[in-house]
């Protein structure tokens, strides 16, 4: 071979080696590319499974929110929410679990909080004065870690003053807590018994000087809540829509007459023959509640709006009383309150010092089974002679509204 032939062979050999190296690099690059494509496809499938499982959570959440209770929503989130999912269920710790098991496997869960908007057999934004002996079968908010229940007898904004005794008994009716077991008892920390604590019938106690506490005279079944506003919770609507709210009620004008067939008691009882929800505008003297006491045991709501209320009776009412006064009402101005009481027939049975500031006065053991709500901010409510209030939600034709929310920090989406 000559020199030129050897040079061509060398060039060809070097070129071939470079092509082989390039081919090897290309093959290695394609292998990595295929790996990346496979990873991407797996990630897409994993995210599809994740979002499908998350859809199960949202479906379960919406079902409970719509039904207002876990038990009521169970058929929905067990059956309807299982579309394309293996399982959607709520465990004993209130975690909604959602499992997807098709093209990929994914289980995610998140805890919910489900509670009544506002609990309390008696709810009062006014100062509340209790004169005599009071026995209250409370509402239930939740279960306590000692196995008994967190009972709520009175929820109040400012002050509860007891001149006599206040006893919280075990719950006797349907309560707000869905998982309450009939026959259950209140935790000892949620069981006020002022008569037993004081050993003195003439005791005069106030939540101003005895803040409700685990070891105090007033236990935790009295809840000081300075911010609570029962209106939206009770009516399931905002105050701005009060005209629409009233459309569900038989609306009448109040009365201060002591004539039987013109009294507020009579007018209210006649209105209840038309609807189980009655809305009274203005002052209402219910006298001895003769007609209310004769009504049947169908759950009822009696709303008294922007007026003062008098009751001089020992009787029962199967329903709930809601007393509402707009904070801007002229009832609180100058001598307006005193003027109104002068024309109320029942006022002759009340001491004059009570009339100077009370917007609701009850003399006698009048027992509304559905509870009492005094939505009279800046007002004063006086109950005299005591009562035995066996609270039950069954006496309220409006089912208690529920608040459902995700518990913050129960879901880590990564």
Short mmCIF file of C-alpha atoms in Angstrom, two decimals:
data_model
loop_
_atom_site.label_atom_id
_atom_site.label_comp_id
_atom_site.label_asym_id
_atom_site.label_seq_id
_atom_site.Cartn_x
_atom_site.Cartn_y
_atom_site.Cartn_z
CA UNK A 1 0.00 0.00 0.00
CA UNK A 2 1.09 3.46 -0.68
CA UNK A 3 0.88 6.38 1.60
CA UNK A 4 -2.34 7.78 0.12
CA UNK A 5 -4.22 4.46 0.51
CA UNK A 6 -3.28 4.24 4.22
CA UNK A 7 -4.48 7.76 4.78
CA UNK A 8 -7.94 6.95 3.42
CA UNK A 9 -8.25 3.87 5.59
CA UNK A 10 -7.41 5.88 8.70
CA UNK A 11 -9.99 8.50 7.83
CA UNK A 12 -12.64 5.85 7.26
CA UNK A 13 -11.79 4.13 10.56
CA UNK A 14 -11.94 7.36 12.56
CA UNK A 15 -15.21 8.33 10.89
CA UNK A 16 -16.72 4.93 11.68
CA UNK A 17 -15.68 5.14 15.31
CA UNK A 18 -17.20 8.63 15.61
CA UNK A 19 -20.44 7.37 14.09
CA UNK A 20 -20.53 4.44 16.49
CA UNK A 21 -19.92 6.76 19.47
CA UNK A 22 -22.67 9.12 18.20
CA UNK A 23 -25.01 6.15 17.81
CA UNK A 24 -24.25 4.99 21.35
CA UNK A 25 -24.93 8.49 22.67
CA UNK A 26 -28.17 8.62 20.67
CA UNK A 27 -29.32 5.28 22.02
CA UNK A 28 -28.50 6.35 25.59
CA UNK A 29 -30.37 9.61 25.06
CA UNK A 30 -33.43 7.82 23.70
CA UNK A 31 -33.42 5.45 26.68
CA UNK A 32 -33.42 8.42 29.07
CA UNK A 33 -36.14 10.10 26.99
CA UNK A 34 -38.30 6.99 27.11
CA UNK A 35 -37.78 6.86 30.89
CA UNK A 36 -38.83 10.49 31.22
CA UNK A 37 -41.91 9.89 29.05
CA UNK A 38 -42.86 6.92 31.22
CA UNK A 39 -42.38 8.96 34.40
CA UNK A 40 -44.49 11.75 32.95
CA UNK A 41 -47.25 9.32 32.05
CA UNK A 42 -47.14 7.84 35.55
CA UNK A 43 -47.27 11.32 37.09
CA UNK A 44 -50.29 12.19 34.94
CA UNK A 45 -52.04 9.01 36.04
CA UNK A 46 -51.13 9.70 39.69
CA UNK A 47 -52.51 13.23 39.49
CA UNK A 48 -55.65 11.96 37.78
CA UNK A 49 -56.11 9.51 40.64
CA UNK A 50 -55.44 12.26 43.18
CA UNK A 51 -57.99 14.65 41.69
CA UNK A 52 -60.54 11.86 41.35
CA UNK A 53 -60.05 11.01 45.04
CA UNK A 54 -60.26 14.68 45.96
CA UNK A 55 -63.54 14.82 44.06
CA UNK A 56 -64.77 12.10 46.41
CA UNK A 57 -63.89 14.31 49.39
CA UNK A 58 -65.74 17.27 47.93
CA UNK A 59 -68.73 15.07 47.11
CA UNK A 60 -68.87 13.78 50.68
CA UNK A 61 -68.47 17.30 52.06
CA UNK A 62 -71.28 18.63 49.85
CA UNK A 63 -73.56 15.73 50.81
CA UNK A 64 -73.12 16.37 54.54
CA UNK A 65 -73.50 20.12 54.06
CA UNK A 66 -76.71 19.63 52.11
CA UNK A 67 -78.20 17.10 54.55
CA UNK A 68 -77.11 19.03 57.62
CA UNK A 69 -76.02 15.87 59.42
CA UNK A 70 -73.64 12.96 59.00
CA UNK A 71 -76.34 10.33 59.43
CA UNK A 72 -78.62 12.01 56.91
CA UNK A 73 -75.87 12.23 54.29
CA UNK A 74 -74.49 8.71 54.71
CA UNK A 75 -76.55 7.07 51.92
CA UNK A 76 -75.50 9.85 49.54
CA UNK A 77 -71.76 9.81 50.09
CA UNK A 78 -71.64 6.02 50.24
CA UNK A 79 -73.50 5.50 46.96
CA UNK A 80 -73.52 8.64 44.82
CA UNK A 81 -69.95 9.67 45.64
CA UNK A 82 -68.52 6.30 44.63
CA UNK A 83 -68.85 6.99 40.90
CA UNK A 84 -65.43 5.97 39.43
CA UNK A 85 -64.15 5.60 42.99
CA UNK A 86 -63.53 2.48 45.02
CA UNK A 87 -64.74 3.90 48.32
CA UNK A 88 -65.85 7.11 50.06
CA UNK A 89 -66.57 6.88 53.77
CA UNK A 90 -66.46 8.80 57.03
CA UNK A 91 -64.52 7.20 59.90
CA UNK A 92 -65.13 7.47 63.63
CA UNK A 93 -62.80 10.48 63.91
CA UNK A 94 -64.81 12.51 61.36
CA UNK A 95 -62.28 12.04 58.56
CA UNK A 96 -63.76 11.74 55.08
CA UNK A 97 -61.73 9.06 53.30
CA UNK A 98 -61.72 8.84 49.50
CA UNK A 99 -60.02 5.98 47.64
CA UNK A 100 -59.38 5.71 43.91
CA UNK A 101 -58.23 2.33 42.57
CA UNK A 102 -58.38 2.10 38.79
CA UNK A 103 -55.49 3.18 36.60
CA UNK A 104 -53.64 4.19 39.75
CA UNK A 105 -54.13 3.89 43.50
CA UNK A 106 -54.69 6.91 45.71
CA UNK A 107 -56.20 7.42 49.17
CA UNK A 108 -56.65 10.89 50.63
CA UNK A 109 -58.56 12.03 53.68
CA UNK A 110 -59.45 15.22 55.45
CA UNK A 111 -61.22 15.93 58.74
CA UNK A 112 -64.47 17.85 58.97
CA UNK A 113 -65.98 19.87 61.77
CA UNK A 114 -69.75 19.52 62.07
CA UNK A 115 -71.57 21.48 64.71
CA UNK A 116 -74.74 23.39 65.33
CA UNK A 117 -74.50 27.06 64.43
CA UNK A 118 -75.53 28.07 67.95
CA UNK A 119 -76.48 25.80 70.85
CA UNK A 120 -78.26 26.59 74.10
CA UNK A 121 -81.68 25.87 75.60
CA UNK A 122 -81.84 29.58 76.45
CA UNK A 123 -79.94 32.09 74.30
CA UNK A 124 -79.80 35.67 75.45
CA UNK A 125 -78.14 38.78 74.05
CA UNK A 126 -79.92 40.79 76.73
CA UNK A 127 -79.02 40.78 80.41
CA UNK A 128 -80.89 37.84 81.92
CA UNK A 129 -82.31 37.86 85.45
CA UNK A 130 -83.66 34.60 86.90
CA UNK A 131 -85.71 34.94 90.07
CA UNK A 132 -86.79 31.68 91.74
CA UNK A 133 -86.02 28.04 91.04
CA UNK A 134 -84.87 27.04 87.55
CA UNK A 135 -84.29 23.52 86.28
CA UNK A 136 -83.06 23.33 82.69
CA UNK A 137 -82.67 20.24 80.56
CA UNK A 138 -79.92 21.55 78.24
CA UNK A 139 -78.93 21.33 74.62
CA UNK A 140 -75.77 19.34 73.74
CA UNK A 141 -72.87 20.76 71.75
CA UNK A 142 -70.40 17.88 71.61
CA UNK A 143 -68.99 14.91 73.51
CA UNK A 144 -66.46 15.53 76.28
CA UNK A 145 -63.26 13.51 76.54
CA UNK A 146 -64.54 11.99 79.79
CA UNK A 147 -67.25 10.19 77.78
CA UNK A 148 -70.13 12.43 78.90
CA UNK A 149 -71.44 15.43 77.00
CA UNK A 150 -70.77 19.15 76.70
CA UNK A 151 -74.19 20.50 77.66
CA UNK A 152 -75.26 24.09 77.03
CA UNK A 153 -78.08 25.36 79.24
CA UNK A 154 -77.65 29.12 78.68
CA UNK A 155 -75.63 31.00 76.08
CA UNK A 156 -75.42 34.70 76.92
CA UNK A 157 -73.68 37.86 75.79
CA UNK A 158 -73.32 39.93 78.93
CA UNK A 159 -74.76 38.80 82.28
CA UNK A 160 -76.89 36.10 83.89
CA UNK A 161 -78.09 36.99 87.39
CA UNK A 162 -79.61 34.23 89.54
CA UNK A 163 -81.70 35.11 92.57
CA UNK A 164 -82.56 31.62 93.81
CA UNK A 165 -81.32 28.39 92.23
CA UNK A 166 -80.24 27.18 88.84
CA UNK A 167 -79.91 23.45 88.15
CA UNK A 168 -78.81 21.81 84.91
CA UNK A 169 -80.36 18.35 84.54
CA UNK A 170 -79.49 15.56 82.06
CA UNK A 171 -80.73 16.12 78.48
CA UNK A 172 -84.25 14.78 78.03
CA UNK A 173 -85.12 15.50 74.40
CA UNK A 174 -83.63 15.75 70.91
CA UNK A 175 -80.47 17.85 70.99
CA UNK A 176 -78.23 19.52 68.42
CA UNK A 177 -75.38 16.99 68.68
CA UNK A 178 -76.11 14.25 66.12
CA UNK A 179 -74.25 11.48 67.90
CA UNK A 180 -75.92 12.00 71.26
CA UNK A 181 -77.04 8.70 72.81
CA UNK A 182 -80.41 9.04 74.60
CA UNK A 183 -79.95 8.62 78.32
CA UNK A 184 -76.52 10.23 78.21
CA UNK A 185 -75.40 12.60 80.94
CA UNK A 186 -73.65 15.96 81.04
CA UNK A 187 -70.02 16.04 82.05
CA UNK A 188 -69.62 17.17 85.66
CA UNK A 189 -67.80 20.20 84.27
CA UNK A 190 -70.97 21.13 82.36
CA UNK A 191 -73.50 20.71 85.16
CA UNK A 192 -74.42 23.83 87.13
CA UNK A 193 -76.14 23.32 90.50
CA UNK A 194 -76.14 26.65 92.32
CA UNK A 195 -78.54 25.64 95.10
CA UNK A 196 -76.40 22.69 96.10
CA UNK A 197 -73.24 24.77 95.82
CA UNK A 198 -74.49 27.70 97.85
CA UNK A 199 -76.58 25.85 100.49
CA UNK A 200 -78.59 29.05 100.63
CA UNK A 201 -81.93 29.64 98.92
CA UNK A 202 -81.54 33.40 99.15
CA UNK A 203 -78.29 33.35 97.23
CA UNK A 204 -77.89 36.21 94.77
CA UNK A 205 -75.25 35.33 92.17
CA UNK A 206 -74.12 36.90 88.92
CA UNK A 207 -71.84 35.77 86.12
CA UNK A 208 -70.11 39.13 86.56
CA UNK A 209 -68.76 38.02 89.92
CA UNK A 210 -68.77 34.27 89.18
CA UNK A 211 -67.44 33.70 85.68
CA UNK A 212 -68.51 30.25 84.34
CA UNK A 213 -65.62 27.83 84.80
CA UNK A 214 -64.88 24.18 85.51
CA UNK A 215 -64.56 24.84 89.25
CA UNK A 216 -66.85 27.84 89.66
CA UNK A 217 -70.40 28.20 90.93
CA UNK A 218 -71.56 28.39 87.32
CA UNK A 219 -70.15 25.52 85.29
CA UNK A 220 -69.34 25.36 81.60
CA UNK A 221 -72.99 24.77 80.61
CA UNK A 222 -73.30 28.56 80.90
CA UNK A 223 -71.40 30.03 77.97
CA UNK A 224 -70.42 33.68 77.79
CA UNK A 225 -70.32 34.50 74.08
CA UNK A 226 -70.00 38.23 73.49
CA UNK A 227 -70.04 37.90 69.70
CA UNK A 228 -72.87 35.47 69.04
CA UNK A 229 -75.80 36.63 66.92
CA UNK A 230 -78.63 34.07 66.78
CA UNK A 231 -80.61 35.65 63.94
CA UNK A 232 -78.91 34.09 60.93
CA UNK A 233 -78.43 30.81 62.76
CA UNK A 234 -82.13 30.54 63.62
CA UNK A 235 -83.72 31.85 60.44
CA UNK A 236 -81.07 30.48 58.05
CA UNK A 237 -80.98 33.87 56.38
CA UNK A 238 -79.56 37.35 56.85
CA UNK A 239 -81.36 40.21 58.55
CA UNK A 240 -81.39 42.13 55.26
CA UNK A 241 -83.86 39.52 53.98
CA UNK A 242 -86.28 39.83 56.89
CA UNK A 243 -89.21 40.63 54.57
CA UNK A 244 -88.70 37.32 52.76
CA UNK A 245 -88.30 35.50 56.08
CA UNK A 246 -91.66 36.79 57.26
CA UNK A 247 -93.40 35.29 54.22
CA UNK A 248 -93.14 31.88 55.91
CA UNK A 249 -94.99 33.22 58.96
CA UNK A 250 -98.51 34.28 59.78
CA UNK A 251 -97.87 37.96 60.52
CA UNK A 252 -100.13 39.78 62.99
CA UNK A 253 -100.06 42.96 65.04
CA UNK A 254 -99.50 42.72 68.76
CA UNK A 255 -102.08 43.62 71.37
CA UNK A 256 -102.10 45.13 74.87
CA UNK A 257 -105.78 44.45 75.48
CA UNK A 258 -107.00 42.51 78.52
CA UNK A 259 -110.19 41.49 76.75
CA UNK A 260 -110.17 37.77 76.00
CA UNK A 261 -111.08 37.99 72.31
CA UNK A 262 -108.76 40.95 71.67
CA UNK A 263 -105.74 39.89 73.71
CA UNK A 264 -102.39 39.03 72.18
CA UNK A 265 -102.80 35.53 73.61
CA UNK A 266 -106.03 35.04 71.64
CA UNK A 267 -104.72 36.60 68.42
CA UNK A 268 -101.60 34.44 68.50
CA UNK A 269 -103.59 31.25 69.13
CA UNK A 270 -105.91 32.06 66.20
CA UNK A 271 -102.88 32.68 63.96
CA UNK A 272 -101.44 29.29 64.95
CA UNK A 273 -104.57 27.68 63.50
CA UNK A 274 -103.40 28.94 60.10
CA UNK A 275 -99.66 28.27 60.37
CA UNK A 276 -97.25 26.75 62.87
CA UNK A 277 -95.10 29.90 62.60
CA UNK A 278 -96.48 33.21 63.89
CA UNK A 279 -94.79 36.61 63.69
CA UNK A 280 -96.06 39.37 66.02
CA UNK A 281 -95.24 42.98 65.25
CA UNK A 282 -95.18 45.31 68.27
CA UNK A 283 -95.97 44.96 71.98
CA UNK A 284 -97.60 41.72 73.11
CA UNK A 285 -99.21 41.04 76.49
CA UNK A 286 -99.89 37.29 76.61
CA UNK A 287 -101.69 37.62 79.95
CA UNK A 288 -102.24 34.15 81.48
CA UNK A 289 -101.57 32.35 78.13
CA UNK A 290 -104.98 30.66 78.43
CA UNK A 291 -105.29 30.15 74.68
CA UNK A 292 -101.63 29.25 74.05
CA UNK A 293 -101.85 26.62 76.75
CA UNK A 294 -104.76 24.96 74.94
CA UNK A 295 -102.96 24.52 71.60
CA UNK A 296 -102.05 21.04 70.32
CA UNK A 297 -98.58 19.56 70.57
CA UNK A 298 -97.43 20.51 67.08
CA UNK A 299 -94.05 22.21 66.97
CA UNK A 300 -94.44 25.99 66.74
CA UNK A 301 -92.42 29.19 66.46
CA UNK A 302 -93.58 32.43 68.05
CA UNK A 303 -91.57 35.49 67.01
CA UNK A 304 -92.27 38.82 68.70
CA UNK A 305 -90.59 41.66 66.83
CA UNK A 306 -89.82 45.19 68.02
CA UNK A 307 -92.15 45.12 71.01
CA UNK A 308 -92.10 44.42 74.73
CA UNK A 309 -93.52 41.13 76.05
CA UNK A 310 -95.41 40.23 79.21
CA UNK A 311 -96.44 36.77 80.45
CA UNK A 312 -98.26 36.21 83.74
CA UNK A 313 -98.81 32.47 83.71
CA UNK A 314 -97.71 29.01 84.78
CA UNK A 315 -98.31 26.92 81.67
CA UNK A 316 -96.64 25.09 78.79
CA UNK A 317 -96.03 25.89 75.14
CA UNK A 318 -94.84 23.24 72.68
CA UNK A 319 -92.61 25.47 70.64
CA UNK A 320 -89.91 28.10 70.74
CA UNK A 321 -90.16 31.81 71.55
CA UNK A 322 -87.91 34.27 69.72
CA UNK A 323 -87.95 37.86 71.00
CA UNK A 324 -86.24 40.31 68.67
CA UNK A 325 -85.72 44.04 69.02
CA UNK A 326 -83.64 45.94 66.50
CA UNK A 327 -80.78 47.66 68.32
CA UNK A 328 -81.84 50.96 66.75
CA UNK A 329 -85.43 50.69 67.97
CA UNK A 330 -86.92 53.66 69.83
CA UNK A 331 -87.89 51.29 72.67
CA UNK A 332 -84.54 52.09 74.26
CA UNK A 333 -84.92 55.85 73.95
CA UNK A 334 -85.79 58.23 76.81
CA UNK A 335 -88.99 57.17 78.63
CA UNK A 336 -90.37 55.08 75.78
CA UNK A 337 -90.05 51.81 77.72
CA UNK A 338 -91.87 53.13 80.80
CA UNK A 339 -94.65 54.54 78.62
CA UNK A 340 -95.16 51.19 76.93
CA UNK A 341 -95.36 49.28 80.22
CA UNK A 342 -98.06 51.61 81.56
CA UNK A 343 -100.44 50.31 78.90
CA UNK A 344 -99.64 46.61 79.49
CA UNK A 345 -102.36 44.95 81.67
CA UNK A 346 -99.94 42.43 83.19
CA UNK A 347 -97.70 45.22 84.46
CA UNK A 348 -99.79 45.49 87.66
CA UNK A 349 -98.34 42.09 88.71
CA UNK A 350 -94.72 43.25 88.37
CA UNK A 351 -92.63 45.34 90.73
CA UNK A 352 -92.07 48.87 89.50
CA UNK A 353 -88.28 48.60 89.55
CA UNK A 354 -88.46 45.75 87.02
CA UNK A 355 -90.45 47.88 84.58
CA UNK A 356 -87.77 50.53 84.27
CA UNK A 357 -85.44 48.42 82.11
CA UNK A 358 -87.02 45.06 81.17
CA UNK A 359 -88.28 44.41 77.65
CA UNK A 360 -89.48 40.87 78.44
CA UNK A 361 -91.06 39.93 81.78
CA UNK A 362 -92.38 36.50 82.65
CA UNK A 363 -94.11 35.93 85.96
CA UNK A 364 -94.84 32.26 86.56
CA UNK A 365 -93.54 28.94 85.33
CA UNK A 366 -94.15 29.30 81.60
CA UNK A 367 -92.27 26.52 79.80
CA UNK A 368 -91.60 26.67 76.04
CA UNK A 369 -90.23 23.21 75.18
CA UNK A 370 -88.27 24.44 72.17
CA UNK A 371 -86.36 26.97 74.23
CA UNK A 372 -86.20 30.75 74.41
CA UNK A 373 -84.10 33.20 72.38
CA UNK A 374 -83.80 36.78 73.59
CA UNK A 375 -82.25 38.63 70.67
CA UNK A 376 -82.59 41.99 72.38
CA UNK A 377 -79.16 43.55 72.50
CA UNK A 378 -78.98 46.35 75.11
CA UNK A 379 -82.19 45.06 76.69
CA UNK A 380 -83.03 43.28 79.93
CA UNK A 381 -85.04 40.05 80.34
CA UNK A 382 -86.62 39.13 83.69
CA UNK A 383 -88.04 35.69 84.51
CA UNK A 384 -89.78 35.35 87.89
CA UNK A 385 -91.05 32.34 89.89
CA UNK A 386 -88.94 29.79 88.08
CA UNK A 387 -89.52 27.07 85.51
CA UNK A 388 -88.72 23.50 84.56
CA UNK A 389 -87.53 23.71 80.97
CA UNK A 390 -87.25 20.30 79.30
CA UNK A 391 -85.60 21.42 76.09
CA UNK A 392 -86.05 19.49 72.83
CA UNK A 393 -85.38 20.45 69.22
CA UNK A 394 -88.47 18.49 68.24
CA UNK A 395 -90.55 21.45 69.44
CA UNK A 396 -88.93 23.64 66.79
CA UNK A 397 -90.34 23.23 63.24
CA UNK A 398 -87.14 24.77 61.87
CA UNK A 399 -84.44 22.08 62.03
CA UNK A 400 -81.27 23.46 63.63
CA UNK A 401 -78.85 24.63 60.97
CA UNK A 402 -75.43 23.03 60.89
CA UNK A 403 -72.03 24.42 60.09
CA UNK A 404 -69.67 22.11 58.29
CA UNK A 405 -66.08 23.05 57.58
CA UNK A 406 -62.76 21.41 56.86
CA UNK A 407 -60.52 21.32 59.90
CA UNK A 408 -57.47 23.42 59.22
CA UNK A 409 -54.24 21.43 59.05
CA UNK A 410 -55.93 18.05 58.53
CA UNK A 411 -54.94 17.78 54.87
CA UNK A 412 -51.43 17.89 53.47
CA UNK A 413 -51.64 18.05 49.69
CA UNK A 414 -48.13 16.94 48.78
#
